[in-house]
PDB file of C-alpha atoms in Angstrom:
ATOM      1  CA  MET A   1      66.255 125.661 108.419  1.00  0.00           C
ATOM      2  CA  ASN A   2      69.852 125.534 109.563  1.00  0.00           C
ATOM      3  CA  VAL A   3      72.050 122.799 108.066  1.00  0.00           C
ATOM      4  CA  ASN A   4      75.103 121.576 109.940  1.00  0.00           C
ATOM      5  CA  TRP A   5      77.477 121.113 106.993  1.00  0.00           C
ATOM      6  CA  ASN A   6      80.197 119.528 109.134  1.00  0.00           C
ATOM      7  CA  LEU A   7      77.755 116.774 110.096  1.00  0.00           C
ATOM      8  CA  VAL A   8      76.675 116.345 106.455  1.00  0.00           C
ATOM      9  CA  MET A   9      80.314 115.933 105.346  1.00  0.00           C
ATOM     10  CA  ASP A  10      80.993 113.433 108.145  1.00  0.00           C
ATOM     11  CA  CYS A  11      77.940 111.406 107.108  1.00  0.00           C
ATOM     12  CA  LEU A  12      79.006 111.443 103.440  1.00  0.00           C
ATOM     13  CA  GLY A  13      82.429 110.138 104.437  1.00  0.00           C
ATOM     14  CA  ILE A  14      80.883 107.276 106.422  1.00  0.00           C
ATOM     15  CA  MET A  15      78.499 106.409 103.567  1.00  0.00           C
ATOM     16  CA  GLY A  16      81.374 106.509 101.081  1.00  0.00           C
ATOM     17  CA  LYS A  17      83.395 104.048 103.166  1.00  0.00           C
ATOM     18  CA  GLY A  18      80.358 101.760 103.390  1.00  0.00           C
ATOM     19  CA  MET A  19      79.793 101.817  99.633  1.00  0.00           C
ATOM     20  CA  LEU A  20      83.495 101.162  99.018  1.00  0.00           C
ATOM     21  CA  GLY A  21      83.354  98.208 101.386  1.00  0.00           C
ATOM     22  CA  ILE A  22      80.336  96.742  99.588  1.00  0.00           C
ATOM     23  CA  PHE A  23      82.085  97.214  96.221  1.00  0.00           C
ATOM     24  CA  VAL A  24      85.211  95.441  97.488  1.00  0.00           C
ATOM     25  CA  VAL A  25      83.172  92.510  98.837  1.00  0.00           C
ATOM     26  CA  ILE A  26      81.345  92.165  95.497  1.00  0.00           C
ATOM     27  CA  LEU A  27      84.689  92.145  93.645  1.00  0.00           C
ATOM     28  CA  VAL A  28      86.091  89.468  95.977  1.00  0.00           C
ATOM     29  CA  ILE A  29      83.022  87.247  95.509  1.00  0.00           C
ATOM     30  CA  TRP A  30      83.185  87.744  91.726  1.00  0.00           C
ATOM     31  CA  ALA A  31      86.887  86.814  91.710  1.00  0.00           C
ATOM     32  CA  LEU A  32      86.261  83.677  93.785  1.00  0.00           C
ATOM     33  CA  VAL A  33      83.476  82.570  91.445  1.00  0.00           C
ATOM     34  CA  ALA A  34      85.704  83.171  88.405  1.00  0.00           C
ATOM     35  CA  ILE A  35      88.560  81.184  89.962  1.00  0.00           C
ATOM     36  CA  LEU A  36      86.247  78.304  90.939  1.00  0.00           C
ATOM     37  CA  ASP A  37      84.824  78.303  87.412  1.00  0.00           C
ATOM     38  CA  LYS A  38      88.324  77.997  85.911  1.00  0.00           C
ATOM     39  CA  VAL A  39      89.398  75.282  88.359  1.00  0.00           C
ATOM     40  CA  THR A  40      86.279  73.116  88.128  1.00  0.00           C
ATOM     41  CA  SER A  41      85.413  73.531  84.446  1.00  0.00           C
ATOM     42  CA  ARG A  42      85.396  70.402  82.316  1.00  0.00           C
ATOM     43  CA  LYS A  43      87.528  70.480  79.211  1.00  0.00           C
TER      44      LYS A  43
END
């Protein structure tokens, strides 16, 4: 079995960017929820 390592590295780079994008979106949603919680909380 012959593995094309250049293709494997390209695929890992694409997957890494995708995972980073998902992480950033989760952080943005978490920040928005935290801000809304602070703004709308009853004191």
